[in-house]
CSV table of C-alpha atoms in Angstrom, one decimal:
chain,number,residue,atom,x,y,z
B,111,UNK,CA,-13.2,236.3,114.2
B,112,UNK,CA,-13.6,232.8,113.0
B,113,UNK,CA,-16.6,232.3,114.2
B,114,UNK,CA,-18.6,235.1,113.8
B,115,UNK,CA,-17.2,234.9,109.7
B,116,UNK,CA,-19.6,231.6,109.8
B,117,UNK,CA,-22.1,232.9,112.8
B,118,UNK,CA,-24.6,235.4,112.9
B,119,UNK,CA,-24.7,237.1,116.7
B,120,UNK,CA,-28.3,238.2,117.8
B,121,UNK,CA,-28.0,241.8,118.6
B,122,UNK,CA,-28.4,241.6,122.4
B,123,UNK,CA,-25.9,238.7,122.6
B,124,UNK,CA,-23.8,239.4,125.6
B,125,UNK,CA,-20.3,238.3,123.7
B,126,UNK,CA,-20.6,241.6,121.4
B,127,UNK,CA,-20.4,243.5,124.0
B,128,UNK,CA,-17.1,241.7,126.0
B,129,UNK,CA,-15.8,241.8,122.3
B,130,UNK,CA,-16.4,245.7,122.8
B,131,UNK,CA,-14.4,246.0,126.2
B,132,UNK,CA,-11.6,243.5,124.8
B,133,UNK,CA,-11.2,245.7,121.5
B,134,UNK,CA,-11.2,248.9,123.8
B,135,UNK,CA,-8.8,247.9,126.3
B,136,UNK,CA,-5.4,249.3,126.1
B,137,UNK,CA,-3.9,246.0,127.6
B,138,UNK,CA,-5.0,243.7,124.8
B,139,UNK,CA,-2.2,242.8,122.3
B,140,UNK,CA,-2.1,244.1,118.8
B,141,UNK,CA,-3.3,241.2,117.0
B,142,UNK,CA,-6.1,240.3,119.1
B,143,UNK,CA,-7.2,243.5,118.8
B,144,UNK,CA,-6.8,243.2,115.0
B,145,UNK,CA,-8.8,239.9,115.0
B,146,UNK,CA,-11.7,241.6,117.2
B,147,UNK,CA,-11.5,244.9,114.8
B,148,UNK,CA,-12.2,242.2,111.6
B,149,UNK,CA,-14.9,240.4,113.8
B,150,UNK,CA,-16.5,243.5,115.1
B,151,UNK,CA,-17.1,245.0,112.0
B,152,UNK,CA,-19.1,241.9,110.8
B,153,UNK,CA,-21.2,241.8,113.7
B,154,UNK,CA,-21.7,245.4,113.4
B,155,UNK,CA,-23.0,244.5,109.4
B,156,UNK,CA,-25.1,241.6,110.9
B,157,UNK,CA,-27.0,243.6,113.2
B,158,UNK,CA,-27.5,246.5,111.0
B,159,UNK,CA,-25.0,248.6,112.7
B,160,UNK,CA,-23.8,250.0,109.5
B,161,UNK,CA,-22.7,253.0,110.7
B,162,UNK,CA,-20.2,251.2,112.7
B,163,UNK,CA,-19.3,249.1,110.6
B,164,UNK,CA,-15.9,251.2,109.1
B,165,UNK,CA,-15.1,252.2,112.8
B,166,UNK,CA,-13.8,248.8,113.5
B,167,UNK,CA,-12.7,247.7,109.9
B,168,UNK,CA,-10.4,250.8,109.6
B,169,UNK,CA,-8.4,249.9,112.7
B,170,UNK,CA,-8.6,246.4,112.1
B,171,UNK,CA,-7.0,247.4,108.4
B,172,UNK,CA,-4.3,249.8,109.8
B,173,UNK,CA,-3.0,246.5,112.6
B,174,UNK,CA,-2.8,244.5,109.5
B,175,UNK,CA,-0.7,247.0,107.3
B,176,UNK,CA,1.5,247.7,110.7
B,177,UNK,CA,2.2,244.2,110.8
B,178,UNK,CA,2.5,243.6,107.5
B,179,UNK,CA,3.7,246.5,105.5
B,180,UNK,CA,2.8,247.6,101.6
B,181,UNK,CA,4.0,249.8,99.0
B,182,UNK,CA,1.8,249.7,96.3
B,183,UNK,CA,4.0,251.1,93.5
B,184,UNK,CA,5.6,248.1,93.7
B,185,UNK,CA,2.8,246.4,92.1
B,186,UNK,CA,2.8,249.7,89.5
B,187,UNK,CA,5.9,248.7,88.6
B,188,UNK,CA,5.9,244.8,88.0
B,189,UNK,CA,2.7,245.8,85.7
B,190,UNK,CA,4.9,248.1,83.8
B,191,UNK,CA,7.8,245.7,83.8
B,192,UNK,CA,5.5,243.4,82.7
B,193,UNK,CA,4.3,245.6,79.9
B,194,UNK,CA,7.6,246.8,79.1
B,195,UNK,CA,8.9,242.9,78.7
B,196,UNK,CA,6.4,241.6,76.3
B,197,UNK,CA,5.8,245.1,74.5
B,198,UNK,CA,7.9,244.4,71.0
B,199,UNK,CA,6.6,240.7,70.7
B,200,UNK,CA,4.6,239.7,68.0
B,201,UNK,CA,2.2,236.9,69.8
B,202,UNK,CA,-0.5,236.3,67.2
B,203,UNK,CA,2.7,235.4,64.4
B,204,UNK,CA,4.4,233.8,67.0
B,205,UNK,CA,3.5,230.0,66.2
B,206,UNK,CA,5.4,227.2,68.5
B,207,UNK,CA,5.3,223.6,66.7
B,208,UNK,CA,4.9,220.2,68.9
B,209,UNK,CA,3.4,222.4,71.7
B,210,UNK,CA,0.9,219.9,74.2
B,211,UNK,CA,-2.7,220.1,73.4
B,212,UNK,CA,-3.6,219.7,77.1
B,213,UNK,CA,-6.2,221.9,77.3
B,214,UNK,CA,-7.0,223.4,81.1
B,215,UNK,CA,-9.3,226.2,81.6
B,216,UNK,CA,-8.1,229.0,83.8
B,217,UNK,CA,-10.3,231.5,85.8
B,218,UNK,CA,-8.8,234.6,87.0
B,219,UNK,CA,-10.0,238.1,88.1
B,220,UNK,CA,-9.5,240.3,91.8
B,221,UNK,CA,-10.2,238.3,94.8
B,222,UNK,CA,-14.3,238.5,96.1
B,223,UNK,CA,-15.2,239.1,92.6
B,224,UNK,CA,-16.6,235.8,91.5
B,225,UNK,CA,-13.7,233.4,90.4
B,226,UNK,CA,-14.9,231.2,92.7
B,227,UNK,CA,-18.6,230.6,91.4
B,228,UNK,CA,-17.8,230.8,87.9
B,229,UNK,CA,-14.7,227.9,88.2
B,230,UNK,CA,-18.1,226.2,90.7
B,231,UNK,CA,-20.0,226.6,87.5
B,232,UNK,CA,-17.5,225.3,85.0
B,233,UNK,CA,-16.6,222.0,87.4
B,234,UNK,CA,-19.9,221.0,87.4
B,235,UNK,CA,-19.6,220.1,83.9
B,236,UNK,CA,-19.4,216.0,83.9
B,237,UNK,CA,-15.8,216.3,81.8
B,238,UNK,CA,-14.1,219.2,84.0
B,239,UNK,CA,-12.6,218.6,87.4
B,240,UNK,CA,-12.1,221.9,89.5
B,241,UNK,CA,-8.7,222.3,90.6
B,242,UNK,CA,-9.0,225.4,93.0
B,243,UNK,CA,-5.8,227.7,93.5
B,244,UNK,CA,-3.2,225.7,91.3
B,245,UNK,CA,-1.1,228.5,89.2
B,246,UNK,CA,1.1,225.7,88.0
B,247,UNK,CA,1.6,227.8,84.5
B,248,UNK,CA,1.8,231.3,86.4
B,249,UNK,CA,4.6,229.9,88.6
B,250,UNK,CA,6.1,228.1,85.8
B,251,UNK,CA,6.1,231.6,83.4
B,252,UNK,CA,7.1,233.6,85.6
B,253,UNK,CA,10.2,231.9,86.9
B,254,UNK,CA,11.1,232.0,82.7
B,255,UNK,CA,10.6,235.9,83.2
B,256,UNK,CA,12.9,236.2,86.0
B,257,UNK,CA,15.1,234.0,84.5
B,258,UNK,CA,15.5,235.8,81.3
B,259,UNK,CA,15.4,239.0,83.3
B,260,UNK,CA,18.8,237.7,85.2
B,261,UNK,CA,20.1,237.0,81.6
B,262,UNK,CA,19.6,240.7,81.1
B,263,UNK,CA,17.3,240.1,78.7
B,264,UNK,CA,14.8,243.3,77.8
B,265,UNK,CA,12.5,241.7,75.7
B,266,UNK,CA,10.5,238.5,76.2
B,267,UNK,CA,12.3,235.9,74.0
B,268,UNK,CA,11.2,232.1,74.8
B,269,UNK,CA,12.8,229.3,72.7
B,270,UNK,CA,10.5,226.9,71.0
B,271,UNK,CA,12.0,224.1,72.5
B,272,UNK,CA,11.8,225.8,76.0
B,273,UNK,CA,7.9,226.7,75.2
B,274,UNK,CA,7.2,223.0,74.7
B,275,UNK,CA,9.2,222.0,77.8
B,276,UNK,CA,7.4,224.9,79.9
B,277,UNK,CA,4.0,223.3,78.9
B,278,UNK,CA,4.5,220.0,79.2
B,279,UNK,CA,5.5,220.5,82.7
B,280,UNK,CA,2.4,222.5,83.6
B,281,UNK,CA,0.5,219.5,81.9
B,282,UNK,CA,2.4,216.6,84.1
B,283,UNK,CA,1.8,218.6,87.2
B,284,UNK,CA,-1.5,219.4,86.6
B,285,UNK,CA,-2.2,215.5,85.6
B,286,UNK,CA,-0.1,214.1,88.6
B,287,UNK,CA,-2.9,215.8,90.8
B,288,UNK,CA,-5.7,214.5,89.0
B,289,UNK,CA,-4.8,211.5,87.2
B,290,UNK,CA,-7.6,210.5,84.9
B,291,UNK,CA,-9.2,213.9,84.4
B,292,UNK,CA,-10.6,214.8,81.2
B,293,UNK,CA,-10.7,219.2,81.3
B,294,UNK,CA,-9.0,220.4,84.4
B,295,UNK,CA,-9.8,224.6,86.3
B,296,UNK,CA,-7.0,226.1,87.8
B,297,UNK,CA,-8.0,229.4,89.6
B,298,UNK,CA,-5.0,231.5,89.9
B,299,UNK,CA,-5.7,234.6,90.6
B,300,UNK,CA,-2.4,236.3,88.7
B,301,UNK,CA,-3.0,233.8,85.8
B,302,UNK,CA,-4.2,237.8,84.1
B,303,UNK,CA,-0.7,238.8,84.7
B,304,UNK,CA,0.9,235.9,82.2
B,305,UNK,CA,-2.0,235.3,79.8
B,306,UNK,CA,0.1,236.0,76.9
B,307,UNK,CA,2.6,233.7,77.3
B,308,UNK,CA,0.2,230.8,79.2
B,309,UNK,CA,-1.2,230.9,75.8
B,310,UNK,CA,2.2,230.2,74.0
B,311,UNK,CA,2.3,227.2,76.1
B,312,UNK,CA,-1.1,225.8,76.3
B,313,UNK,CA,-2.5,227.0,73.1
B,314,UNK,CA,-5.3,224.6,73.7
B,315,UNK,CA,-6.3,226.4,77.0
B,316,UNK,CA,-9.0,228.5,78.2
B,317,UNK,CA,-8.7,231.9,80.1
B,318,UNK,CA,-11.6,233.0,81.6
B,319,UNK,CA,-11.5,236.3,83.1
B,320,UNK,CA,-14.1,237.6,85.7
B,321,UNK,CA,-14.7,241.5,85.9
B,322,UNK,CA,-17.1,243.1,88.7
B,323,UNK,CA,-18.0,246.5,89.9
B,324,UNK,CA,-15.2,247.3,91.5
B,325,UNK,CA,-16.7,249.1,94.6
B,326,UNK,CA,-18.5,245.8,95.6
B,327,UNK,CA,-15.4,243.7,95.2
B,328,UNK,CA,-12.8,246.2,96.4
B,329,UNK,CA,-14.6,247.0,100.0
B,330,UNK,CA,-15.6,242.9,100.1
B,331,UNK,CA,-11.6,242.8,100.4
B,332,UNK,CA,-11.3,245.6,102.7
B,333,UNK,CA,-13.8,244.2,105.1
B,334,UNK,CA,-12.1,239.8,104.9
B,335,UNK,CA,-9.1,239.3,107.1
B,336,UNK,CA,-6.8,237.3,104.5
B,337,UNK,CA,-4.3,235.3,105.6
B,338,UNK,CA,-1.2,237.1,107.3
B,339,UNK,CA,1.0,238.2,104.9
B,340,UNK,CA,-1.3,237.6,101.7
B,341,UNK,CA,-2.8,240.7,99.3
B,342,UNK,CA,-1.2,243.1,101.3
B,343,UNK,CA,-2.8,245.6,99.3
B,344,UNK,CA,-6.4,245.3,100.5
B,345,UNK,CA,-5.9,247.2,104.0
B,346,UNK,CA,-5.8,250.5,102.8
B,347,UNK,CA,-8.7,251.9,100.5
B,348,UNK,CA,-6.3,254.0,98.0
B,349,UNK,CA,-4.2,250.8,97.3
B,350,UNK,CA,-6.6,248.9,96.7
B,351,UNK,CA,-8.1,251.5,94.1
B,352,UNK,CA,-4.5,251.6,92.4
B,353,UNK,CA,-4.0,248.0,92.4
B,354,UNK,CA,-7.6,247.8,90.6
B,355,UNK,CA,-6.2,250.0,88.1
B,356,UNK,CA,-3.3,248.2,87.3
B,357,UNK,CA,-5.2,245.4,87.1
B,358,UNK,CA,-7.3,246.9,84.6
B,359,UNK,CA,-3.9,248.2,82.5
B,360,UNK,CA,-2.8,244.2,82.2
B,361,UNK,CA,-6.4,243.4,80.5
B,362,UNK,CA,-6.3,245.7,78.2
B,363,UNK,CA,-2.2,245.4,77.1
B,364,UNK,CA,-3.2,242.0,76.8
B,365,UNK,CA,-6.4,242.5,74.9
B,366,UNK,CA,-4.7,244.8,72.2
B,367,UNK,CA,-1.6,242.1,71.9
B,368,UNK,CA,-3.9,239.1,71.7
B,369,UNK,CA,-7.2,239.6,70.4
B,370,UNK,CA,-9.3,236.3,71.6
B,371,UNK,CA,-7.0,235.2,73.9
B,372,UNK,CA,-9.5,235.5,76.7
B,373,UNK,CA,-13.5,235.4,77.9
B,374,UNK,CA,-14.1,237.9,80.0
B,375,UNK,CA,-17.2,237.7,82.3
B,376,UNK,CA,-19.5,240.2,84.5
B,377,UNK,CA,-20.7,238.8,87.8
B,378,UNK,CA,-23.9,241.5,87.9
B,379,UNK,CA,-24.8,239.4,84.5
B,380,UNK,CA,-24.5,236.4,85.9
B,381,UNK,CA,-26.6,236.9,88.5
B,382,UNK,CA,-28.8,238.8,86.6
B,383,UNK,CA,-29.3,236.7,83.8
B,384,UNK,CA,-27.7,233.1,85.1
B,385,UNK,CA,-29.0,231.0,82.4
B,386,UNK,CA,-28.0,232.9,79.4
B,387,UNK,CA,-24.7,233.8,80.5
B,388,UNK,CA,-23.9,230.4,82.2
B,389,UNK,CA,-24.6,229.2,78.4
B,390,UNK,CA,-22.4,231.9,77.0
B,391,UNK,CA,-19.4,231.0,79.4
B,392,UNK,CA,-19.8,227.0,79.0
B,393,UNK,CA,-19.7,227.8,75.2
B,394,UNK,CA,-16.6,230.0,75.5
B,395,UNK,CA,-14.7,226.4,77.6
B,396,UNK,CA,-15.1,224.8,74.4
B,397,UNK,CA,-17.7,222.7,76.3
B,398,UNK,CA,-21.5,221.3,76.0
B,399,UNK,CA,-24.3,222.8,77.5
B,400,UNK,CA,-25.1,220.5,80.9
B,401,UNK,CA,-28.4,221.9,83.1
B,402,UNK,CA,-25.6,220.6,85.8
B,403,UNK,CA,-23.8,223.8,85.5
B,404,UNK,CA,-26.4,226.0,86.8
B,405,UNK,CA,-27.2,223.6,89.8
B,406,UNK,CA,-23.7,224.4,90.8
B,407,UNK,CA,-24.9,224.7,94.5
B,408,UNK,CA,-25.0,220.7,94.5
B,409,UNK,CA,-21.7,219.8,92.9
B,410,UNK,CA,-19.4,218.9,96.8
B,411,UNK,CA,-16.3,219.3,95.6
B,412,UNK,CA,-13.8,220.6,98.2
B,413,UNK,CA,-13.6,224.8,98.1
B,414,UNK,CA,-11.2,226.2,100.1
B,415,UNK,CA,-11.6,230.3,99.7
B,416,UNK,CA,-13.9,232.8,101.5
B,417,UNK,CA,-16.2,232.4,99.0
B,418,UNK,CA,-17.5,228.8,100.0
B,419,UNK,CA,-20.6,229.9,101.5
B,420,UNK,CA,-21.8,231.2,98.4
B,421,UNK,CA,-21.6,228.4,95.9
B,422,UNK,CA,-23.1,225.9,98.5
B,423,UNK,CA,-26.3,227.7,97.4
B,424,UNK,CA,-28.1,228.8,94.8
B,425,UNK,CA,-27.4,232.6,92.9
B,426,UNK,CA,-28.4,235.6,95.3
B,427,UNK,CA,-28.3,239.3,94.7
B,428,UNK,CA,-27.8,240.7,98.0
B,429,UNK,CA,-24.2,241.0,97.9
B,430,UNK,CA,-24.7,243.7,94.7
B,431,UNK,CA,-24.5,246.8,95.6
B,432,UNK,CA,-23.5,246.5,99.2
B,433,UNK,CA,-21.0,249.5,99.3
B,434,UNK,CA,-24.0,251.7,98.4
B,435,UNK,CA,-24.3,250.9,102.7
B,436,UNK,CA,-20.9,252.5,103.5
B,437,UNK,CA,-20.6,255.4,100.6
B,438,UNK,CA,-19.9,257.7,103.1
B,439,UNK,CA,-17.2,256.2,104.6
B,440,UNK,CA,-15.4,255.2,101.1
B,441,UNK,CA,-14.5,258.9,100.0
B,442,UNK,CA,-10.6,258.0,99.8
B,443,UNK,CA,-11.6,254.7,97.7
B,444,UNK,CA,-14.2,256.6,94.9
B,445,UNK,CA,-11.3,259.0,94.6
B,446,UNK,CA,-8.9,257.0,93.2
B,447,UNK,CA,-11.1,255.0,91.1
B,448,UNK,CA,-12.3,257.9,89.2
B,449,UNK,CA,-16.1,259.7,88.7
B,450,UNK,CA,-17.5,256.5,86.8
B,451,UNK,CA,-17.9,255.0,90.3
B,452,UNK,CA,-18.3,258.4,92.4
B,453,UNK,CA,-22.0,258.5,93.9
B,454,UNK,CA,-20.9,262.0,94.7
B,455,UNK,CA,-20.4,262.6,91.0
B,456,UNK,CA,-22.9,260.4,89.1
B,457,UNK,CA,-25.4,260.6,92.1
């Protein structure tokens, strides 16, 4: 699985087809078979298989959610909770004096739908050091939440003093891993969940969200083996739909609560038009144009998600689009997310 995530198998390489008899034989063990299911269906995409494709991805899916079981109204109702907690707080009149004025940027958005080349983007800015997968203030926050939750507290209700003590934290951690850096990224994918309060904090910081089509990132999910245990959600079509929704639901609470407190960016307009809206997010980092930005490809910092491949190189469109190969086969998924991303509705 490994490999072939990194290596493209010619079509009449003899190891797809022992991969076949392994993955069909009753004797091998669950997870190998798992493995081989994630790797099949790859090799299947490579060699234009497409119609195979799903066979081996949706058994590869249902080993992982035997192994590692999901109920997705859980995640319905932390959103809610969330929701619920911050609902009767008035952010924009809520001013917190002696606050830090460390100022990171954060990049959030659903996994495979370009937080990685956007935060590639911003860190090749000469005054911004990428940071990866930090979510030193999400952690932070929502420790506070729970905390005040076990206080039986209903509302969200965050002392100044505790504010400036929350921030300052973040800061030293965030410094303490890169001493001497000027603008730091931190690429948390649940930063969304906490933007209100991460800008109570940090009122200096950036959020910079990154929205795509839904059907591209979603099945890009479907079809990546994460690491066991880790966004449980993605191995069944219809969670991942709901969880994409709730997702949604968080933006715009947080939209209507704190108008400006975030950038959002669309990864079809950055590839379309990578110049203009390069420019545009730069601008919204509180930075200076540099031509480095879009010759993200060359900056070697270390990236350590599935999206590495893709900003070691420069901006392609072949990965737009790509569910249009596997529409039949994502009935369950266009259901849930509704007839603005049916083909069988819109055509």
């Amino acid at each position: 699985r490994v490999m072939v995530a990194s290596y493209k198998l010619a079509p009449d390489d003899p190891l797809i087809e022992q991969m076949i008899e392994r993955f069909d034989d009753p004797e091998t063990a669950l997870s190998d078979r798992r493995h081989l299911g994630f790797a099949l269906s790859k090799v299947m995409e490579d060699t234009k298989q497409h119609d195979q494709v799903f066979k081996y991805l949706h058994e590869a899916n249902a080993l992982m959610r035997k192994e590692f079981p999901y109920d997705v109204a859980m995640r319905v109702k932390e959103v809610t909770d969330i929701m619920a907690f911050f609902d009767k707080i008035d952010l924009p009149a809520t001013k917190i004096a002696c606050t830090t004025d460390f100022a990171p940027i954060f990049v959030t958005g659903m996994p495979r739908s370009g937080t990685t080349l956007v935060e590639q983007i911003i860190s090749s800015h000469s005054t911004v050091t990428g940071g990866g997968e930090l979510s030193y203030a999400f952690v932070a926050i929502d420790k506070l939440i729970r905390d005040l939750v076990n206080r039986d507290r209903k509302v969200f209700e965050m002392a100044p003093e505790e504010a400036v003590k929350v921030g300052r934290t973040v800061e030293a951690r965030m410094r303490e891993k890169f001493p001497g850096a000027n603008r730091i990224t931190d690429k948390g994918l649940k930063t969304h969940e906490a933007i209100g309060p991460i800008r109570q904090i940090l009122p200096q910081s950036k959020i910079i969200v990154v929205r795509r089509d839904p059907r591209d990132s979603l099945v890009s999910m479907y079809k990546n083996s994460f690491a066991e245990g880790q966004h449980r959600y993605t191995n069944k079509l219809r969670d991942l739909g709901l969880f994409y929704h709730t997702f949604l639901e968080i933006l715009e609470f947080w939209r209507k609560k704190l108008p400006g407190a975030f950038y959002e960016i669309h990864y079809e307009e950055l590839i379309g038009n990578p110049e203009e809206e390069a420019r545009k997010l730069i601008a919204a980092c509180g930075l200076e144009w540099e031509d480095r930005c879009l010759a993200f490809h060359e900056n070697k910092r270390r990236v350590q998600t599935l999206s590495v491949r893709q900003v070691r190189q420069p901006l392609y469109t072949s990965s737009m689009k790509a569910w249009e190969r596997y529409q039949d086969d994502l009935g369950e998924l266009f259901d849930v997310l509704g007839p603005e991303y049916d083909p069988r509705v819109t055509g």
